[in-house]
XYZ file of C-alpha atoms in Angstrom:
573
model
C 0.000 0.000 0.000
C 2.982 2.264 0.375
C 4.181 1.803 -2.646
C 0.916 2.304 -3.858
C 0.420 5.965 -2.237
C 3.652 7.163 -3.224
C 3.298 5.740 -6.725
C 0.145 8.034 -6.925
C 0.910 11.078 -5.389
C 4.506 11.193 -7.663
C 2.138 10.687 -10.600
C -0.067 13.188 -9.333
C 2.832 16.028 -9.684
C 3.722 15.037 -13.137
C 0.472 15.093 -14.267
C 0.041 18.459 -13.034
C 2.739 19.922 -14.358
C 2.092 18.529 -17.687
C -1.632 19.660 -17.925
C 0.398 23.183 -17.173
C 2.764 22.797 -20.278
C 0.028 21.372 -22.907
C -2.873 23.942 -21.479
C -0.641 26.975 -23.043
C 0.341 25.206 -26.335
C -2.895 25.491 -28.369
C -3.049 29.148 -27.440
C 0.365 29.729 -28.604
C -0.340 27.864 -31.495
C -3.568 29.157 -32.384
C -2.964 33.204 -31.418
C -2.327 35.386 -34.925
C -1.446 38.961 -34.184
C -2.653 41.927 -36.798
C -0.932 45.071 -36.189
C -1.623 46.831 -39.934
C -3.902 46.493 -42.605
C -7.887 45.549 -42.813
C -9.966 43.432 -40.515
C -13.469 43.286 -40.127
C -13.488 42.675 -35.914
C -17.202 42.498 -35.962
C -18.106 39.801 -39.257
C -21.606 39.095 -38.826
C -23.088 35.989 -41.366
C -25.735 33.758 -41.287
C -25.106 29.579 -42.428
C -28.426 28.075 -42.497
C -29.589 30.600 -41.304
C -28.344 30.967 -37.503
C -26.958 34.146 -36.969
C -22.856 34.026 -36.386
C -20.301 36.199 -35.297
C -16.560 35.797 -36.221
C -13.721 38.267 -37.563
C -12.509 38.658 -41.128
C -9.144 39.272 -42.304
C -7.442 40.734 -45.388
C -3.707 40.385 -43.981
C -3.001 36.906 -44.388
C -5.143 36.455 -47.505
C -8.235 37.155 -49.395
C -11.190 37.210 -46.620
C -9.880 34.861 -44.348
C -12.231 34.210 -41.689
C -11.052 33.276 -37.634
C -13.463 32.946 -34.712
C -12.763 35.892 -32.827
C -11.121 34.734 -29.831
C -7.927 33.062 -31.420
C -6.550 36.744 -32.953
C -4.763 39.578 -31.032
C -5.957 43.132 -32.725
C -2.377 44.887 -32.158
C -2.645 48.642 -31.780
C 1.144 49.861 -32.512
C 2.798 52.524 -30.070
C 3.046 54.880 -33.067
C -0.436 55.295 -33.190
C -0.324 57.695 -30.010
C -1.588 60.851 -31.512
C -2.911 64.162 -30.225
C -6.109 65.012 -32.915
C -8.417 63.307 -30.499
C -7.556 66.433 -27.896
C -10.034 68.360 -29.810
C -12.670 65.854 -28.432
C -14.219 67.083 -25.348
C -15.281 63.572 -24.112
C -11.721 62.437 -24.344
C -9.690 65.508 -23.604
C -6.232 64.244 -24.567
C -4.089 62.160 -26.613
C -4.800 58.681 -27.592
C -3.977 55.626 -29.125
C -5.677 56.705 -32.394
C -7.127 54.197 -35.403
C -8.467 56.491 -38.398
C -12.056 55.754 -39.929
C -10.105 56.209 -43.015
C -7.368 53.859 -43.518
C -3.437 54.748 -42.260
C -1.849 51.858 -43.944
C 0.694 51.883 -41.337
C -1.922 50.969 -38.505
C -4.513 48.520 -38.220
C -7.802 49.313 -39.821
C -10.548 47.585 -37.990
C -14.222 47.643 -38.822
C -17.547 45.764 -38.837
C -18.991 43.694 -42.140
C -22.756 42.831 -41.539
C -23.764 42.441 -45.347
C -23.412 38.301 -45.230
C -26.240 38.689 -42.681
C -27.862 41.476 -44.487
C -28.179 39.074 -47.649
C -29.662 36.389 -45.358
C -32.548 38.473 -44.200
C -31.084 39.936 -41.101
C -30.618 43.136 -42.199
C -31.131 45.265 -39.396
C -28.203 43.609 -36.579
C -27.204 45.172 -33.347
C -23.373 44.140 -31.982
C -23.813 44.000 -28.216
C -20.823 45.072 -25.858
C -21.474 42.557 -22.822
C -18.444 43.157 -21.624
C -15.506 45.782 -22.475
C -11.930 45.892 -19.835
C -8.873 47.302 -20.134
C -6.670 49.616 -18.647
C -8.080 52.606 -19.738
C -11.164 54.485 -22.030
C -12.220 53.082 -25.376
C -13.728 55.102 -27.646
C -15.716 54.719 -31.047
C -17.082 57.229 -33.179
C -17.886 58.206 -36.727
C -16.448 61.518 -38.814
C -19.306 62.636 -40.864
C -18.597 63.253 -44.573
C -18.376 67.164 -43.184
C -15.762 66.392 -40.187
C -18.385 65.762 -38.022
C -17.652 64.065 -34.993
C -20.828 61.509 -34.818
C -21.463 58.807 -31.861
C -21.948 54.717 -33.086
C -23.783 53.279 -29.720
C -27.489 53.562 -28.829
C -27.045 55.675 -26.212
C -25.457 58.651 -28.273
C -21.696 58.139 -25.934
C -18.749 58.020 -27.708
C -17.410 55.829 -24.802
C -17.696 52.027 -25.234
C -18.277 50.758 -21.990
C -20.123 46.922 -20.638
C -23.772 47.035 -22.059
C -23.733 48.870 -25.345
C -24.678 48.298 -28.663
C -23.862 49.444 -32.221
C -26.735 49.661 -34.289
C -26.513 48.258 -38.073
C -29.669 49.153 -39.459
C -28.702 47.845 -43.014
C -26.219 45.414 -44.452
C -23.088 47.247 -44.885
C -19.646 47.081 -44.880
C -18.723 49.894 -41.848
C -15.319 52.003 -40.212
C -15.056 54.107 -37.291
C -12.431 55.926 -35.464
C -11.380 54.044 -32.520
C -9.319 55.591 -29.734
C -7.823 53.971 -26.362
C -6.520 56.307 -23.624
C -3.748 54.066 -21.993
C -1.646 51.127 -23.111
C -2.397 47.790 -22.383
C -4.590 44.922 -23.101
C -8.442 45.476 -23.161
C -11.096 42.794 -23.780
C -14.432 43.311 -25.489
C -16.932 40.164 -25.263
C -19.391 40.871 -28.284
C -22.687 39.147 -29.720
C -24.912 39.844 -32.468
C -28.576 40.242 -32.401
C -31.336 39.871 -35.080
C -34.762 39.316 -35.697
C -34.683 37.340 -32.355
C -31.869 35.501 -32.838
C -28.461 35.803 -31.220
C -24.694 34.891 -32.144
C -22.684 33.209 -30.209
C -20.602 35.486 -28.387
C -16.597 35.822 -28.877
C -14.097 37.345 -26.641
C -12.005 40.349 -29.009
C -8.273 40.775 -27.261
C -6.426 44.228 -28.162
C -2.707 44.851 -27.683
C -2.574 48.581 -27.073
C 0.796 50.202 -26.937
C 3.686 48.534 -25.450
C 6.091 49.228 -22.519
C 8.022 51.986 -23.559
C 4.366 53.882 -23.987
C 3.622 53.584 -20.199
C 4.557 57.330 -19.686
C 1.950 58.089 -22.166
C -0.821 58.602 -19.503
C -0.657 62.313 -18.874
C -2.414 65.015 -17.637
C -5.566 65.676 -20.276
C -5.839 69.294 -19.117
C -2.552 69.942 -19.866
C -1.936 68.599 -23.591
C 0.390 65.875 -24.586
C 3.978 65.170 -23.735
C 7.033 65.857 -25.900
C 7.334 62.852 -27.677
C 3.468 62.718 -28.884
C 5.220 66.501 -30.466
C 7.683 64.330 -32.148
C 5.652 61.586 -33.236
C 2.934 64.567 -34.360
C 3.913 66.534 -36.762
C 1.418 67.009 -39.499
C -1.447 66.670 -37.602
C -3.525 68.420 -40.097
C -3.109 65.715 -42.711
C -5.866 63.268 -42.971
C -4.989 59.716 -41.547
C -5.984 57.145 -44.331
C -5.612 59.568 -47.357
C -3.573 58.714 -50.222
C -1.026 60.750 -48.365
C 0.027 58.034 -46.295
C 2.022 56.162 -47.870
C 3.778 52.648 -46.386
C 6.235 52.766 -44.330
C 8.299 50.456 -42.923
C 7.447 50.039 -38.793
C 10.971 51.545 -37.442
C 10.450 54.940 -39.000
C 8.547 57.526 -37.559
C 5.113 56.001 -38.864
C 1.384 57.850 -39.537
C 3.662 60.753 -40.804
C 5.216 59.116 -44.418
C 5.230 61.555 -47.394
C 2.564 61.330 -50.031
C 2.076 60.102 -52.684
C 1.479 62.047 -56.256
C -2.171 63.756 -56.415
C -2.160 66.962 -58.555
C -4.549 68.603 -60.815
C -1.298 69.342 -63.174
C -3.045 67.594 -66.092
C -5.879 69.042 -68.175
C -8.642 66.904 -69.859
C -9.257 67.344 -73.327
C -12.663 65.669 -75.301
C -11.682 62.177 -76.681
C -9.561 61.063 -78.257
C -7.671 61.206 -75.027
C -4.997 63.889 -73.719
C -1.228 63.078 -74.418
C 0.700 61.394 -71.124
C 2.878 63.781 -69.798
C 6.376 63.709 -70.781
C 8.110 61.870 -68.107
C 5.681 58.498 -69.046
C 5.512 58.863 -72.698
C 5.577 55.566 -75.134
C 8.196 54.511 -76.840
C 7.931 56.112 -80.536
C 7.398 52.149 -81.609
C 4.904 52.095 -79.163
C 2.927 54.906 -80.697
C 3.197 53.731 -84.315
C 1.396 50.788 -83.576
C -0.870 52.306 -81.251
C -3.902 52.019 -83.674
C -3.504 47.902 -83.072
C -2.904 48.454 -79.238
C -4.535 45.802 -76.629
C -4.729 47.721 -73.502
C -3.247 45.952 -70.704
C -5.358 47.229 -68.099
C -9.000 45.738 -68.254
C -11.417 48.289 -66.255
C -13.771 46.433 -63.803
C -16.623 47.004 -61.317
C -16.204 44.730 -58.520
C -19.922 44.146 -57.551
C -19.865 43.453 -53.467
C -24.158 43.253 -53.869
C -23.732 39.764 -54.897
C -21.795 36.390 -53.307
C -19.024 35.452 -53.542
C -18.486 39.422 -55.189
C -18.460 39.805 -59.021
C -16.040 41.546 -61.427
C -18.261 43.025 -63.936
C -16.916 45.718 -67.459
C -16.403 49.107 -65.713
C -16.799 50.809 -69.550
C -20.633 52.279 -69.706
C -21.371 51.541 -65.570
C -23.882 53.370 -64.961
C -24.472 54.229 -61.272
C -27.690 56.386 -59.863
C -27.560 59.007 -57.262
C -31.012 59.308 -56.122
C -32.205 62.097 -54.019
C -31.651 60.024 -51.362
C -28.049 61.520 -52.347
C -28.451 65.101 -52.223
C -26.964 66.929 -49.311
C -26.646 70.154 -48.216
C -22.814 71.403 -48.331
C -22.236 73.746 -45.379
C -19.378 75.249 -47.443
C -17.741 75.720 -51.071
C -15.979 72.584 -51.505
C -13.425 72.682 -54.399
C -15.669 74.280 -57.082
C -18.925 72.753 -55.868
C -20.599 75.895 -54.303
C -22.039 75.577 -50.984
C -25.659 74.755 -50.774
C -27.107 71.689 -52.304
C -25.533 69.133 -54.003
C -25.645 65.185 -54.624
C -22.993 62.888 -53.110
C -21.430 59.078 -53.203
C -20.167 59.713 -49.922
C -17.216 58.013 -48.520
C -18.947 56.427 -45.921
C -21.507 53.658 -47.060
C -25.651 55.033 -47.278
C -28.546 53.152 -48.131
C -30.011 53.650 -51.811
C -26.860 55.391 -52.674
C -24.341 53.204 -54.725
C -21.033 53.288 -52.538
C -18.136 53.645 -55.423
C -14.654 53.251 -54.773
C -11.533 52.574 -55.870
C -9.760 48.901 -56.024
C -5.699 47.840 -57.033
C -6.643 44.537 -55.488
C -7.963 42.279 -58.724
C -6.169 38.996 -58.238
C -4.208 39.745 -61.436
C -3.190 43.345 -60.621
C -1.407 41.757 -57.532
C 0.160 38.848 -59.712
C 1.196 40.884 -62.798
C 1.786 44.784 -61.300
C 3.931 46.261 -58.871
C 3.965 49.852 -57.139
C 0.544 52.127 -57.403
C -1.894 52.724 -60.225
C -1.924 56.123 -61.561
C -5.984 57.095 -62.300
C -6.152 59.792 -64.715
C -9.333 61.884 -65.839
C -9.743 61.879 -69.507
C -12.613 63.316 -70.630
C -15.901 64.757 -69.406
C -19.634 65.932 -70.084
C -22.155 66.774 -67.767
C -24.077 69.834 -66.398
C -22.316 71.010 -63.332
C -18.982 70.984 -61.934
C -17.583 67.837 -59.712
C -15.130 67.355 -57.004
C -13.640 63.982 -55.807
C -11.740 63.553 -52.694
C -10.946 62.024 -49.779
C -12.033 62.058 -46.710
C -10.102 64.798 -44.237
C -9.148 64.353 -40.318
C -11.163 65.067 -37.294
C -12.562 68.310 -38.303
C -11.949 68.994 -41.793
C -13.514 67.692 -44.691
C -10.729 67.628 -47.832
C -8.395 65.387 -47.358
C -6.676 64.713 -50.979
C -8.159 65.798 -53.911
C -8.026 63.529 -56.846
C -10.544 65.263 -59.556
C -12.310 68.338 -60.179
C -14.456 69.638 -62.952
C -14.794 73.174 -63.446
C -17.171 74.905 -66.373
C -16.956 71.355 -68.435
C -12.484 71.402 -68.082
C -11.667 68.475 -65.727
C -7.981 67.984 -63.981
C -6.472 65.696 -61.420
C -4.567 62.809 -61.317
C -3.791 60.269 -58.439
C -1.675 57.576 -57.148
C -3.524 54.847 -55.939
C -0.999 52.588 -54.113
C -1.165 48.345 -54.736
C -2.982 46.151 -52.471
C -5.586 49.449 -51.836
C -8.907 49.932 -51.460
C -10.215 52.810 -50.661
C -13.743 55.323 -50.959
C -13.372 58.921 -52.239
C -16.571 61.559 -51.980
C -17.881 61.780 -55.468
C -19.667 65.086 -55.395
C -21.955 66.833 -58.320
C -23.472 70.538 -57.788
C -26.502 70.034 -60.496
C -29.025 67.168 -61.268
C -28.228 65.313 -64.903
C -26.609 62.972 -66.792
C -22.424 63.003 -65.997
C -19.596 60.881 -68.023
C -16.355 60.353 -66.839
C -13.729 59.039 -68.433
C -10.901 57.639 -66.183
C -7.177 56.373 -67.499
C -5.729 53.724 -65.194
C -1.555 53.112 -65.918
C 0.387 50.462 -64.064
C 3.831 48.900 -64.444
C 4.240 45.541 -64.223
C 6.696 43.824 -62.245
C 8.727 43.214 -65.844
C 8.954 46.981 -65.430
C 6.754 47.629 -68.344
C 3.589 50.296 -68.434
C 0.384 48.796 -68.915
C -3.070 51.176 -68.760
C -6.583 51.114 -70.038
C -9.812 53.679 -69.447
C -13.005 53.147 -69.335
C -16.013 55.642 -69.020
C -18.281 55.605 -65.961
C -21.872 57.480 -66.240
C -23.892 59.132 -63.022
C -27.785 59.349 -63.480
C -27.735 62.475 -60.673
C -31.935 63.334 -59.868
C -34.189 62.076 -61.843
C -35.391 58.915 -62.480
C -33.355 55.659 -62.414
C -32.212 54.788 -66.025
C -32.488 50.910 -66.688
C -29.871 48.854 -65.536
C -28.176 51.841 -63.638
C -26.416 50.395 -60.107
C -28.144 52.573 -57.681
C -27.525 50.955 -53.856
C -24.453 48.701 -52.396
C -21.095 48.262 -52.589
C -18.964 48.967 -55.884
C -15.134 49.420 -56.753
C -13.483 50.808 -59.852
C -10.473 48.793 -60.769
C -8.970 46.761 -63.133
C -7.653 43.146 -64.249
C -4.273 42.707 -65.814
C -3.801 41.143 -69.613
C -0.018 40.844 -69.805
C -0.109 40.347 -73.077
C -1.238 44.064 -74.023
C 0.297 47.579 -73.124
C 0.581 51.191 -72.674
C -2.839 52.126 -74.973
C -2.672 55.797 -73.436
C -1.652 57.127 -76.921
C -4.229 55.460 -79.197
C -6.896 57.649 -80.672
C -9.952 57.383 -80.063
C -10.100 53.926 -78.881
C -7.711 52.396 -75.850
C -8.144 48.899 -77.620
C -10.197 45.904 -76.274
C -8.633 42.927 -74.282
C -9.439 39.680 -75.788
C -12.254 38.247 -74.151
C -11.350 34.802 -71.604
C -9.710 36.936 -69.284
C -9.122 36.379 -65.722
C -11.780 37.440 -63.352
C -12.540 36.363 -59.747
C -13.377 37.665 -55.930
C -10.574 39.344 -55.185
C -9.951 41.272 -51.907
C -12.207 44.017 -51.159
C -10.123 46.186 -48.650
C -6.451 47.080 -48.149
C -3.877 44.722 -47.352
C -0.806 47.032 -45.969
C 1.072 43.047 -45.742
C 0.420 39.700 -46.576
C 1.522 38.506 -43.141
C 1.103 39.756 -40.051
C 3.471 42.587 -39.147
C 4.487 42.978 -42.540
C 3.995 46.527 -43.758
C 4.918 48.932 -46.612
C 7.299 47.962 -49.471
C 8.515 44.833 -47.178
C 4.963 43.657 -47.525
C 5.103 44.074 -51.918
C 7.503 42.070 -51.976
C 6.920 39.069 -50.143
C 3.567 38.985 -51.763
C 5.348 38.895 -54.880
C 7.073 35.432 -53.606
C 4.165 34.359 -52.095
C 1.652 34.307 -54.495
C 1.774 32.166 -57.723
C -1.659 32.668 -59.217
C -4.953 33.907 -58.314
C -5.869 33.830 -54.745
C -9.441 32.442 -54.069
C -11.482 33.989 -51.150
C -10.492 32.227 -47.759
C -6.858 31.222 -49.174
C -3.648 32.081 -46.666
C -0.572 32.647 -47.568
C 2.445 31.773 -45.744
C 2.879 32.559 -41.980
C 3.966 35.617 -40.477
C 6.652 36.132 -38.360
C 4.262 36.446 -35.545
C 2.981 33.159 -36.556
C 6.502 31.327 -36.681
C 7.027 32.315 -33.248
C 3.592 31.390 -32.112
C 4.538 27.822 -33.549
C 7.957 28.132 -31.978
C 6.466 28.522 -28.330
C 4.406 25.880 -29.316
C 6.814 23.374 -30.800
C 8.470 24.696 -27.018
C 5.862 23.444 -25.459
C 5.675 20.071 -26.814
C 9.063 19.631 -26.343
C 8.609 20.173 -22.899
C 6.337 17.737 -22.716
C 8.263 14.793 -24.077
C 11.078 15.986 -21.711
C 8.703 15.700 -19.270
C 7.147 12.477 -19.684
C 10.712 11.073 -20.377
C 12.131 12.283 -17.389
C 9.413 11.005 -14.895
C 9.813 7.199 -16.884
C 13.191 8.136 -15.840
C 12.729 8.672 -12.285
C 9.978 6.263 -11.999
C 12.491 3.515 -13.750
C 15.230 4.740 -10.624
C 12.085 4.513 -8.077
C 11.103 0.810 -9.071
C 15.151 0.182 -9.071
């Protein structure tokens, strides 16, 4: 019976310690950590119809979908900023995530339009719980600068009991702040028609040690090295102006990327390229023959999975539903009324913006798409821009039409999506025709246009796209070129082309705490064709060393078990 007794109570020990070592393995294995680029925190579907709440990625791959609780939402120290000072309910400087995406942070959101498409149109996300070290906050910018509340009760504060309210399917952002480092929890569920998710556990990573100074005095401003980290303050977070940057710069603050008015539309055939990108003079004698290599497409987001559809001849419908009332001159759009494709998604208004993310763009092109404006007819003059910062309302403008002469050109950087105001001071019929140029990673230019129509007022013309989610992009043919020089026509890809999903928001890296340029390029080695929805691509850093603490861990375990046969072996001796 000794023998017995001892025999159990030595067993007892190693079994303890070894539930210890393989109770933190499948965490370690299991835990991804986003620090940049899109997720959709709150992903709300419904399979067979039971209404299901997860988290969507576009980091590690086109829509990859996680459960929630196996991700850590990683909010960098360089997104300490001081713009939220202007806020009287938070008084100070924050850890800062733009509604408009800084492709140097993380750009979280919610994506209720699976749901939406099942019935459950109207959801609410409810907070049950929400911990942390500190304040969170979450609130809209209007499309006028705006600071706008989310929850049901009107607070700007997300605290244990509150909801968001998603009347519609949509595809949603908002500007998230956190007042201290640290990790915070938010336990979520979604609720529908009398149904309700299952609820998931969110962890966020806010700041990191060196940041724990950051909690100072709201009354008296922010400390010197938010002035360091802060210097353009003015510039809106998200626009085109941000440009990637690698993580051990000064980030938030990069320089921007090309978006002038320089060049002048003429009627079609279309205006000369400027010097600096001008064909080849073999290129241009056989221009009448040229295949564009840049195919113009409307990713459709209205239908699943979402459909790539001609972009030349779209016709999309700004209702009245549209019309707003501008509170001041905005470019040349007068103040007073006007109609608007916002940048921020409304029901019975299409929602158009701009895509580099066509499966072929990212296997065929490297560095950003250039969008130039063409040609135009319509009425009145037009404005399009991005959204500005927490109290202004340009950000970067892209085009503008004044008295029937439109300018502008833009940079649109790869692996981008991203939704400009599109704004028109009188009622009518409007065509625009937009030049897209690329380069392809054989260095070569590749472009193609295509003409998109807005029914503004009125009635709805047949066929017009008049509510949901659209993006203006492109496939690649690599078998055409630079078409920018042939008149009257840019040439017509031969039909069979590739089309697919593709992503639908911007990927700053393909793995996780990959960013900028870095990012470009191992995408370029990871990806050898078209990536479906729901495909990964290989593991991030993070990931290796999540499977490195793991492999750890089992190791331990053998070790373990083979030193307690060991002893046991010495015991029976």
């Amino acid at each position: 019976m000794l023998v017995s007794s001892r025999t159990t109570r030595f067993l007892a020990v190693w079994a303890t310690l070894l539930l210890c070592v393989v109770a933190g393995v499948p965490h370690a294995l299991a835990a991804e950590r986003f620090d940049t680029g899109h997720v959709d925190a709150f992903y709300v579907t419904a399979p067979g119809g039971d209404l299901t709440l997860g988290l969507k990625e576009d980091i590690t791959g086109n829509d990859v979908e996680h459960s929630g609780d196996d991700v850590v939402l990683v909010v960098k120290e360089s997104a300490w900023n001081s713009v939220t000072e202007g806020i009287p309910d938070i008084g100070g400087s924050s850890y800062f995530l733009p509604q408009d995406q800084d492709h140097s942070l993380l750009w979280p959101g919610w994506d209720t339009q699976p749901a939406g498409r099942a019935g459950f149109d109207n959801v609410d996300l409810v907070f049950e719980d929400v911990s942390g070290p500190g304040s969170v906050y979450v609130f809209r910018t209007s499309n006028f600068g705006d600071v706008e509340p989310v929850t049901g009760s009107g607070s700007i504060e997300l605290t244990r009991g509150e909801t968001i309210n998603q009347p519609y399917g949509a595809h949603r952002h908002a500007n998230w702040a956190f007042s201290k480092p640290g990790t915070y929890e938010m336990t979520v569920h979604a609720e529908s028609k009398g149904k309700t998710s299952n609820s998931v556990t969110y962890t966020w990573e806010v700041g990191d040690s060196s940041g724990s100074d950051r909690d100072v005095d709201r009354d008296h401003g922010n400390d010197a090295k938010d002035d360091e980290d802060n210097t353009d303050t003015s510039t809106s977070h998200g626009s085109l102006k941000r440009t990637q940057t690698s993580t051990s710069a000064q980030p938030s603050r990069a320089a921007a990327p090309r978006s002038t008015q320089a060049r002048a539309a003429a009627p079609r055939p279309a205006a000369p390229r400027p010097a600096e990108s001008a064909p080849a003079p073999e290129a241009a004698s056989e221009s009448a023959a040229c295949v564009a290599g840049l195919n113009p497409k409307i990713k459709d987001d209205t239908v699943s999975p979402p459909a790539w559809i001609d972009a030349d001849g779209a016709t999309f419908y700004i209702s009245d539903t549209g019309k707003v009332d501008l509170p001041q001159d905005i470019g040349p759009v007068p103040q007073g009324p006007a109609w608007m494709i916002g940048s921020t998604q409304v029901a019975g208004v299409p929602w158009l913006g701009a895509n580099t993310q066509h499966p072929t763009m990212r296997e065929y092109t490297s560095g950003p798409v250039t969008w130039d404006i063409t040609s135009f007819n319509g009425p009145g003059d037009v404005m399009v821009y991005t959204q500005g910062g927490l109290g202004t309302i340009v950000g970067d403008e892209w085009f503008r039409v004044v008295g029937g002469q439109a300018q502008g050109a833009v940079d649109i950087p790869e692996n981008t999506h991203v939704h400009p105001n599109w704004l028109f001071s009188q009622p009518g019929n409007y065509s625009l025709t937009i030049r897209q140029t690329a380069t392809t990673t054989a260095g070569e230019t590749v472009s193609g246009e295509a003409t998109l129509h807005f029914a503004v007022g009125g009635g709805q013309p047949s066929g017009a796209l008049s509510s949901g989610h659209f993006d203006f992009g492109a496939e690649v043919n690599p078998d055409g070129g630079d078409c920018s020089t042939a008149p009257g026509s840019i040439g017509v890809a031969p039909t069979g082309g590739t089309t697919g999903s593709g992503d639908s928001h911007s990927v700053s890296g393909r793995s996780a705490g990959v960013s900028g340029g870095d990012a470009a390029v191992q995408q370029a080695g990871a990806e050898s064709g078209t990536l479906r929805p729901g495909t990964k691509l290989a593991a991030s850093s993070e990931s290796y060393l999540a499977w490195g603490v793991g492999a750890l861990g089992v190791g331990m375990l053998v070790l373990g078990l083979g030193v307690g046969l060991l002893a046991w072996t010495r015991y029976r001796a």
